[in-house]
Amino acid sequence: MARVNLRAAFMNGLESTVTAQQVFINRVDEVAAFGRSVGGLYRMLDESEVSPVVDRAQGRRNVLTFYGVGGIGKSTLSHELERRFLADAAAEGRDDVVTLRLDVSEDGACDIENLLLRLRAGLGRLGDRWPAFDLALASYWARAHPGEALQEFLDTSPTLRRAARSVGLGDQIAESVRQVDPAGLGGLAGLAHRAALATYRTIRDRVREGRLLSDCELFAELVEADADYETLSYFPYLLAWDLEQRPRRGRSVGRPRVCVFLDTFEVVNGRTDRALERFVQRCVYLMPNVLFVITGRNRVDWADAGVGSELDFTGPQCWPNLHFSNDTIEPRQHLVGYLSDSDADSYLSEALTRDGRPAMSAAIRERIIAGGQGLPLYLDLSVSHFAALLARGGQPEVADFGGSFTAVATRSIRDLPRDERDLVRTAALIDRVGAELLRAGRPGVPDGCVARFLRRPFLTHDDAYERPYALHTALRQAIGEADRTLPDGWSDRDRRETAIRLLAWLGERAGASGGRVATAQALESGLKLAAEHGVFDDWMVRATQRLVEAGQWTELGAGLAGVPAEQPEYRAIRAAIQGVRLRRTGKVEEAIAVLSDADASVRPGSLTAHLVRVHLAHALRNHGQYTEASAIYQDLLGGEFDATARYWLCDYDYLNGRFATALASLHGQQGRGPEGEGERLRLLGHVWRVNARFDEAAAAYRDAIVLARSEGLAAAEAKALANLAQTACWSADTVTVSEAATRARELLDLVPNPVELVKIRSAEAVAQAMAGATGEARTAVGDTRQLADRIAYRGGHTLADVAEILLGTLVGDHAGARRTRAALDERTRTSGGNIYWVPIVSSWIDGPASAAESGPAVDWVDGPVAALGRWAEVVAG
């Protein structure tokens, strides 16, 4: 309310004697509850024999919740509590009290990386040493974002950038790393991925040796765990542990006090899918020495019985104060009610004054109170309407006020000039706006009109966001209803045409030059427009694919869970995102089902249909259904995903021994970017390798290694190194195999990929067999099978079969070799791929001539006699 009234003062003209006052009415009980919660939490922490940070089984008493209907003043209350908390600390001379505010409705606000870095930035105001979190983050970042500077990520989001720069977050984390590894800072600064790897390995090795933070339980486990969002969601524990180690500072009487304000929490706990809420709940549970003040429309049900298994920490034993039966012990849950008539009258009397007396007459105030029934947003709009009437030189009458909330919203629109009425209608279509977006939505409106509109009191402003202005959600909905009763109100067609222009502007923000965060935020807003107004633009398909290819599929579209929509393209994009998430988490059959349903419901031939189908093909391929996948890739030729389809069709040709066809296609595929070019080079190497043209294969893999290294693509370099080892092993070049395997494993520490570990181990099995190390070779074959079983990688057993047949041939066990060949033949026929291995191993057992005449048909690069002759020479040599 304070911001609204302050702006109202500027609407009354130079001659007006009316002044606006900053007013915060009543909420005495809520303010008192906050004070008791702060005192109760830190008293409990001081009195606990064992810190709840360490004893993770202790019930959590660090959540204060205010919930109620929209427009009731929850956000205003939250801001006021934060202001008083900081003001009281300043009055006491305390320099160890900090707050962090997070509106979880903002795009990207609940991305786990963004959330944790904002928490860390807020805590950075207490000091620059947070070793457990900083070192674990450096280890995670080196593997999850190889080649990407942390500082670049910090600068991509306006909110995160402002928070990080206020404390020099990048420098603080870099200094923590420097204390452990003075030479390895490149891993954090985002230099070559080898420097990042050095940073990670130094930290990991010191942890293993017990020389680094051995007193922080689970620090070692978090450093060595997979670098994914699941691991990262447990990092708040490290922040809490670091906070627990903070010394008392200055005139402080007790431990540092930290309060995190989570506003608009219904975005998190109002979804059917509770995956995001699980991450946020972990953060709250693992930081029991921080008070979380949650404001939203829904009561938090974490302490209820029967919540289910979607959340980790549930029940009254975990959250004793949040149970519905608790109505005394703070912090707890509070239903925020409407203002009483006396409180509403106090607000209206104090909001606008003339010569120290209420500007509104008692009769007008009574009319407003009767209509508003204590809803603070209703009072705000009525005050704004009163100020607007004064600004036009009129004398407000009783009849100008009262009525429903929609009626008040209608008057608010009528108070505006025509151009500004169109601007407020535009702002009501989307969650956040800025001057550029408004001009895009209403291109004929003058800049001066846009500037005046952005100073209107019903808009809130937060310059932490790229689009800093917003209408209250309840007001957005009311404006949509109210506008239908106005003579110049927009039709559905008007809204749709404006939404299309807004969507086009967002598409420019999500263009190829935009960063990942900007693209993700634009896509999220675009999908909301699609869901609410039935509009669509193909840039949303391209942005989705771009983010998926960059590995940013985990939280993509999370803000739209449960949003109904009839727009088929919107539903198809949501299904594609879900399919990617299921496939990447090992639920391939579920992914196929979701994507198949979406494929059947979307318009055939559309770009959205192609997006769904390319990911359906990927899922089928992962499931070993190569033939079905290849049919889809064939259909995608000539479209948006032509390059992707051509590559995977080449791979299908290679798997089925059509080498000449694959080579011809690969030589014609250029310009797919460094990632695509690396894949092309590696597939060229595969063709040469299985044709026993090892020099050409090694050259292709080395080109791929150089390219990946120059582009900072650690995952691609690891693959090419594994392939180089798979090539050198056939020449008994144990030095190259050992060096390539070692370097690949180092990179796979950085970017885990268990499939490549299977390939490396199979190459070592071949190299040891070729070198006559029979025992070591047998062990390596067994290891290959175990690794393959562990990750359900069917192709791993094919590689193990080949190595086992080679070993049997070399030691004279031809009967055993034939038995394994029979298993290999069955395996490759069933899978529909890797069929060339049967004639290759037959050339060792029966000779090249016999092998060429039997087994599956293979189109060898230079004919079966030459190719199988080279393979026979491998064993003979």
mmCIF file of C-alpha atoms in Angstrom, residues 419-649:
data_model
loop_
_atom_site.group_PDB
_atom_site.id
_atom_site.type_symbol
_atom_site.label_atom_id
_atom_site.label_comp_id
_atom_site.label_asym_id
_atom_site.label_seq_id
_atom_site.Cartn_x
_atom_site.Cartn_y
_atom_site.Cartn_z
ATOM 1 C CA ASP A 419 -4.215 5.024 -24.855
ATOM 2 C CA GLU A 420 -3.551 4.062 -21.246
ATOM 3 C CA ARG A 421 -6.729 1.988 -21.151
ATOM 4 C CA ASP A 422 -5.224 -0.057 -23.970
ATOM 5 C CA LEU A 423 -1.942 -0.303 -22.090
ATOM 6 C CA VAL A 424 -3.559 -1.620 -18.914
ATOM 7 C CA ARG A 425 -5.446 -4.186 -20.996
ATOM 8 C CA THR A 426 -2.114 -5.194 -22.537
ATOM 9 C CA ALA A 427 -0.480 -5.473 -19.122
ATOM 10 C CA ALA A 428 -3.348 -7.690 -17.943
ATOM 11 C CA LEU A 429 -2.498 -10.279 -20.608
ATOM 12 C CA ILE A 430 0.950 -11.178 -19.246
ATOM 13 C CA ASP A 431 2.657 -11.632 -15.878
ATOM 14 C CA ARG A 432 5.284 -8.867 -16.136
ATOM 15 C CA VAL A 433 5.761 -5.924 -18.492
ATOM 16 C CA GLY A 434 8.292 -3.255 -19.375
ATOM 17 C CA ALA A 435 8.265 -0.248 -21.665
ATOM 18 C CA GLU A 436 9.550 -2.180 -24.681
ATOM 19 C CA LEU A 437 7.031 -4.978 -24.285
ATOM 20 C CA LEU A 438 4.162 -2.486 -23.936
ATOM 21 C CA ARG A 439 5.275 -0.663 -27.074
ATOM 22 C CA ALA A 440 5.400 -4.004 -28.889
ATOM 23 C CA GLY A 441 1.866 -4.828 -27.741
ATOM 24 C CA ARG A 442 0.496 -1.366 -28.638
ATOM 25 C CA PRO A 443 2.829 -0.041 -31.347
ATOM 26 C CA GLY A 444 0.740 3.087 -32.012
ATOM 27 C CA VAL A 445 0.894 4.434 -28.442
ATOM 28 C CA PRO A 446 3.355 7.363 -27.935
ATOM 29 C CA ASP A 447 6.398 6.837 -25.717
ATOM 30 C CA GLY A 448 5.260 9.607 -23.360
ATOM 31 C CA CYS A 449 1.970 7.810 -22.803
ATOM 32 C CA VAL A 450 3.832 4.577 -21.965
ATOM 33 C CA ALA A 451 6.032 6.456 -19.497
ATOM 34 C CA ARG A 452 2.995 8.013 -17.777
ATOM 35 C CA PHE A 453 1.250 4.669 -17.589
ATOM 36 C CA LEU A 454 4.239 3.039 -15.889
ATOM 37 C CA ARG A 455 3.916 5.614 -13.077
ATOM 38 C CA ARG A 456 0.338 4.609 -12.336
ATOM 39 C CA PRO A 457 -0.245 3.511 -8.724
ATOM 40 C CA PHE A 458 -1.808 0.133 -9.501
ATOM 41 C CA LEU A 459 1.461 -1.111 -11.029
ATOM 42 C CA THR A 460 4.113 -2.569 -8.744
ATOM 43 C CA HIS A 461 7.750 -2.140 -9.677
ATOM 44 C CA ASP A 462 10.867 -4.182 -8.985
ATOM 45 C CA ASP A 463 13.951 -3.288 -10.996
ATOM 46 C CA ALA A 464 15.514 -6.656 -10.197
ATOM 47 C CA TYR A 465 13.636 -8.020 -13.203
ATOM 48 C CA GLU A 466 14.125 -7.320 -16.880
ATOM 49 C CA ARG A 467 10.386 -6.598 -17.157
ATOM 50 C CA PRO A 468 10.021 -4.764 -13.840
ATOM 51 C CA TYR A 469 6.306 -3.837 -13.769
ATOM 52 C CA ALA A 470 3.347 -6.030 -12.850
ATOM 53 C CA LEU A 471 -0.345 -5.890 -12.089
ATOM 54 C CA HIS A 472 -1.615 -7.829 -9.096
ATOM 55 C CA THR A 473 -2.936 -11.225 -10.251
ATOM 56 C CA ALA A 474 -6.409 -10.523 -8.869
ATOM 57 C CA LEU A 475 -6.461 -7.163 -10.653
ATOM 58 C CA ARG A 476 -5.383 -8.770 -13.934
ATOM 59 C CA GLN A 477 -8.326 -11.142 -13.712
ATOM 60 C CA ALA A 478 -10.759 -8.388 -12.699
ATOM 61 C CA ILE A 479 -9.654 -6.154 -15.579
ATOM 62 C CA GLY A 480 -10.387 -8.939 -18.026
ATOM 63 C CA GLU A 481 -13.943 -9.185 -16.668
ATOM 64 C CA ALA A 482 -14.464 -5.457 -16.284
ATOM 65 C CA ASP A 483 -13.282 -4.648 -19.791
ATOM 66 C CA ARG A 484 -16.176 -6.584 -21.314
ATOM 67 C CA THR A 485 -18.674 -4.043 -19.918
ATOM 68 C CA LEU A 486 -16.917 -0.932 -21.263
ATOM 69 C CA PRO A 487 -18.073 0.679 -24.531
ATOM 70 C CA ASP A 488 -14.531 0.558 -25.934
ATOM 71 C CA GLY A 489 -13.657 -2.765 -24.311
ATOM 72 C CA TRP A 490 -11.538 -5.264 -26.188
ATOM 73 C CA SER A 491 -13.042 -8.218 -27.959
ATOM 74 C CA ASP A 492 -11.477 -11.678 -27.805
ATOM 75 C CA ARG A 493 -9.980 -10.909 -31.203
ATOM 76 C CA ASP A 494 -8.364 -7.721 -29.841
ATOM 77 C CA ARG A 495 -6.829 -9.676 -26.975
ATOM 78 C CA ARG A 496 -5.595 -12.398 -29.278
ATOM 79 C CA GLU A 497 -3.986 -9.961 -31.725
ATOM 80 C CA THR A 498 -2.208 -8.168 -28.886
ATOM 81 C CA ALA A 499 -1.094 -11.482 -27.388
ATOM 82 C CA ILE A 500 0.363 -12.412 -30.803
ATOM 83 C CA ARG A 501 2.415 -9.190 -30.824
ATOM 84 C CA LEU A 502 3.617 -9.841 -27.275
ATOM 85 C CA LEU A 503 4.585 -13.361 -28.279
ATOM 86 C CA ALA A 504 6.566 -12.058 -31.249
ATOM 87 C CA TRP A 505 8.520 -9.685 -28.971
ATOM 88 C CA LEU A 506 9.283 -12.551 -26.594
ATOM 89 C CA GLY A 507 10.489 -14.533 -29.592
ATOM 90 C CA GLU A 508 13.069 -11.856 -30.330
ATOM 91 C CA ARG A 509 14.281 -12.156 -26.730
ATOM 92 C CA ALA A 510 14.627 -15.913 -27.225
ATOM 93 C CA GLY A 511 16.598 -15.582 -30.456
ATOM 94 C CA ALA A 512 19.912 -17.209 -31.140
ATOM 95 C CA SER A 513 21.792 -14.286 -29.561
ATOM 96 C CA GLY A 514 19.904 -14.533 -26.268
ATOM 97 C CA GLY A 515 21.427 -16.343 -23.320
ATOM 98 C CA ARG A 516 20.031 -19.498 -21.769
ATOM 99 C CA VAL A 517 18.229 -17.705 -18.940
ATOM 100 C CA ALA A 518 16.700 -15.085 -21.259
ATOM 101 C CA THR A 519 15.534 -17.827 -23.612
ATOM 102 C CA ALA A 520 14.045 -19.895 -20.775
ATOM 103 C CA GLN A 521 12.207 -16.883 -19.305
ATOM 104 C CA ALA A 522 10.860 -15.818 -22.697
ATOM 105 C CA LEU A 523 9.682 -19.362 -23.405
ATOM 106 C CA GLU A 524 7.970 -19.643 -20.018
ATOM 107 C CA SER A 525 6.046 -16.386 -20.596
ATOM 108 C CA GLY A 526 5.283 -17.431 -24.157
ATOM 109 C CA LEU A 527 3.840 -20.750 -23.018
ATOM 110 C CA LYS A 528 1.644 -18.934 -20.487
ATOM 111 C CA LEU A 529 0.284 -16.712 -23.269
ATOM 112 C CA ALA A 530 -0.331 -19.821 -25.364
ATOM 113 C CA ALA A 531 -2.176 -21.512 -22.518
ATOM 114 C CA GLU A 532 -4.336 -18.509 -21.600
ATOM 115 C CA HIS A 533 -5.020 -16.933 -25.003
ATOM 116 C CA GLY A 534 -4.624 -19.723 -27.533
ATOM 117 C CA VAL A 535 -1.758 -18.072 -29.455
ATOM 118 C CA PHE A 536 1.329 -19.774 -30.756
ATOM 119 C CA ASP A 537 4.562 -19.056 -32.634
ATOM 120 C CA ASP A 538 7.127 -21.478 -34.037
ATOM 121 C CA TRP A 539 9.961 -19.756 -32.159
ATOM 122 C CA MET A 540 8.689 -21.584 -29.064
ATOM 123 C CA VAL A 541 9.518 -24.908 -30.730
ATOM 124 C CA ARG A 542 13.030 -23.748 -31.628
ATOM 125 C CA ALA A 543 13.604 -22.330 -28.137
ATOM 126 C CA THR A 544 12.460 -25.606 -26.570
ATOM 127 C CA GLN A 545 14.834 -27.619 -28.734
ATOM 128 C CA ARG A 546 17.692 -25.198 -28.065
ATOM 129 C CA LEU A 547 17.254 -25.510 -24.302
ATOM 130 C CA VAL A 548 16.906 -29.297 -24.488
ATOM 131 C CA GLU A 549 20.094 -29.605 -26.545
ATOM 132 C CA ALA A 550 21.871 -27.449 -23.955
ATOM 133 C CA GLY A 551 20.765 -29.885 -21.256
ATOM 134 C CA GLN A 552 18.336 -27.413 -19.629
ATOM 135 C CA TRP A 553 15.342 -29.752 -19.643
ATOM 136 C CA THR A 554 15.073 -30.372 -15.886
ATOM 137 C CA GLU A 555 13.004 -27.339 -14.917
ATOM 138 C CA LEU A 556 11.784 -26.325 -18.375
ATOM 139 C CA GLY A 557 8.051 -25.691 -18.244
ATOM 140 C CA ALA A 558 7.835 -26.396 -14.505
ATOM 141 C CA GLY A 559 5.856 -23.179 -13.936
ATOM 142 C CA LEU A 560 3.055 -24.454 -16.163
ATOM 143 C CA ALA A 561 2.213 -27.684 -14.365
ATOM 144 C CA GLY A 562 -1.543 -28.039 -14.053
ATOM 145 C CA VAL A 563 -2.330 -25.122 -16.412
ATOM 146 C CA PRO A 564 -5.196 -26.314 -18.650
ATOM 147 C CA ALA A 565 -5.189 -25.306 -22.304
ATOM 148 C CA GLU A 566 -6.974 -26.306 -25.479
ATOM 149 C CA GLN A 567 -4.188 -25.061 -27.755
ATOM 150 C CA PRO A 568 -2.835 -28.282 -29.344
ATOM 151 C CA GLU A 569 0.647 -26.914 -30.100
ATOM 152 C CA TYR A 570 1.008 -25.783 -26.495
ATOM 153 C CA ARG A 571 0.026 -29.240 -25.237
ATOM 154 C CA ALA A 572 2.437 -30.848 -27.690
ATOM 155 C CA ILE A 573 5.395 -28.752 -26.496
ATOM 156 C CA ARG A 574 4.549 -29.641 -22.898
ATOM 157 C CA ALA A 575 4.467 -33.322 -23.894
ATOM 158 C CA ALA A 576 7.807 -33.033 -25.703
ATOM 159 C CA ILE A 577 9.403 -31.518 -22.599
ATOM 160 C CA GLN A 578 7.906 -34.250 -20.427
ATOM 161 C CA GLY A 579 9.107 -36.907 -22.868
ATOM 162 C CA VAL A 580 12.662 -35.586 -22.729
ATOM 163 C CA ARG A 581 12.543 -35.545 -18.938
ATOM 164 C CA LEU A 582 11.315 -39.139 -18.794
ATOM 165 C CA ARG A 583 13.841 -40.392 -21.345
ATOM 166 C CA ARG A 584 16.805 -38.686 -19.698
ATOM 167 C CA THR A 585 15.850 -40.141 -16.321
ATOM 168 C CA GLY A 586 15.661 -43.712 -17.606
ATOM 169 C CA LYS A 587 11.865 -43.981 -18.013
ATOM 170 C CA VAL A 588 12.011 -44.683 -21.731
ATOM 171 C CA GLU A 589 8.771 -46.659 -21.991
ATOM 172 C CA GLU A 590 6.830 -43.870 -20.258
ATOM 173 C CA ALA A 591 8.478 -41.345 -22.578
ATOM 174 C CA ILE A 592 7.368 -43.341 -25.619
ATOM 175 C CA ALA A 593 3.781 -43.439 -24.333
ATOM 176 C CA VAL A 594 3.632 -39.675 -23.648
ATOM 177 C CA LEU A 595 5.213 -38.738 -26.960
ATOM 178 C CA SER A 596 3.075 -41.178 -28.949
ATOM 179 C CA ASP A 597 -0.099 -39.661 -27.480
ATOM 180 C CA ALA A 598 1.128 -36.163 -28.331
ATOM 181 C CA ASP A 599 2.069 -37.250 -31.847
ATOM 182 C CA ALA A 600 -1.458 -38.507 -32.429
ATOM 183 C CA SER A 601 -3.080 -35.242 -31.282
ATOM 184 C CA VAL A 602 -0.958 -32.541 -32.933
ATOM 185 C CA ARG A 603 -1.406 -31.259 -36.490
ATOM 186 C CA PRO A 604 0.685 -33.455 -38.828
ATOM 187 C CA GLY A 605 3.502 -31.673 -40.606
ATOM 188 C CA SER A 606 3.665 -28.732 -38.189
ATOM 189 C CA LEU A 607 6.940 -27.721 -36.614
ATOM 190 C CA THR A 608 5.533 -28.772 -33.248
ATOM 191 C CA ALA A 609 4.719 -32.207 -34.639
ATOM 192 C CA HIS A 610 8.316 -32.487 -35.839
ATOM 193 C CA LEU A 611 9.574 -31.610 -32.347
ATOM 194 C CA VAL A 612 7.429 -34.336 -30.814
ATOM 195 C CA ARG A 613 8.429 -36.876 -33.441
ATOM 196 C CA VAL A 614 12.181 -36.268 -33.236
ATOM 197 C CA HIS A 615 12.058 -36.907 -29.482
ATOM 198 C CA LEU A 616 9.805 -39.916 -30.004
ATOM 199 C CA ALA A 617 12.445 -41.295 -32.396
ATOM 200 C CA HIS A 618 15.187 -40.675 -29.830
ATOM 201 C CA ALA A 619 13.160 -42.538 -27.197
ATOM 202 C CA LEU A 620 12.512 -45.477 -29.552
ATOM 203 C CA ARG A 621 16.211 -45.638 -30.408
ATOM 204 C CA ASN A 622 17.162 -45.666 -26.730
ATOM 205 C CA HIS A 623 14.736 -48.546 -26.299
ATOM 206 C CA GLY A 624 16.465 -50.526 -29.029
ATOM 207 C CA GLN A 625 13.652 -50.061 -31.576
ATOM 208 C CA TYR A 626 15.991 -48.926 -34.352
ATOM 209 C CA THR A 627 13.661 -49.712 -37.255
ATOM 210 C CA GLU A 628 10.747 -47.687 -35.844
ATOM 211 C CA ALA A 629 13.064 -44.799 -35.009
ATOM 212 C CA SER A 630 14.613 -44.764 -38.463
ATOM 213 C CA ALA A 631 11.163 -44.557 -40.067
ATOM 214 C CA ILE A 632 10.460 -41.376 -38.110
ATOM 215 C CA TYR A 633 13.855 -39.879 -38.961
ATOM 216 C CA GLN A 634 13.109 -40.612 -42.625
ATOM 217 C CA ASP A 635 9.857 -38.662 -42.389
ATOM 218 C CA LEU A 636 11.676 -35.673 -40.849
ATOM 219 C CA LEU A 637 14.009 -35.183 -43.801
ATOM 220 C CA GLY A 638 13.686 -31.797 -45.471
ATOM 221 C CA GLY A 639 12.200 -30.093 -42.408
ATOM 222 C CA GLU A 640 13.408 -28.160 -39.378
ATOM 223 C CA PHE A 641 15.114 -31.247 -37.967
ATOM 224 C CA ASP A 642 16.627 -32.376 -41.255
ATOM 225 C CA ALA A 643 20.226 -32.260 -39.989
ATOM 226 C CA THR A 644 19.373 -34.264 -36.887
ATOM 227 C CA ALA A 645 17.412 -36.805 -38.890
ATOM 228 C CA ARG A 646 20.168 -37.215 -41.493
ATOM 229 C CA TYR A 647 22.757 -37.836 -38.813
ATOM 230 C CA TRP A 648 20.736 -40.530 -37.067
ATOM 231 C CA LEU A 649 19.838 -42.174 -40.387
#
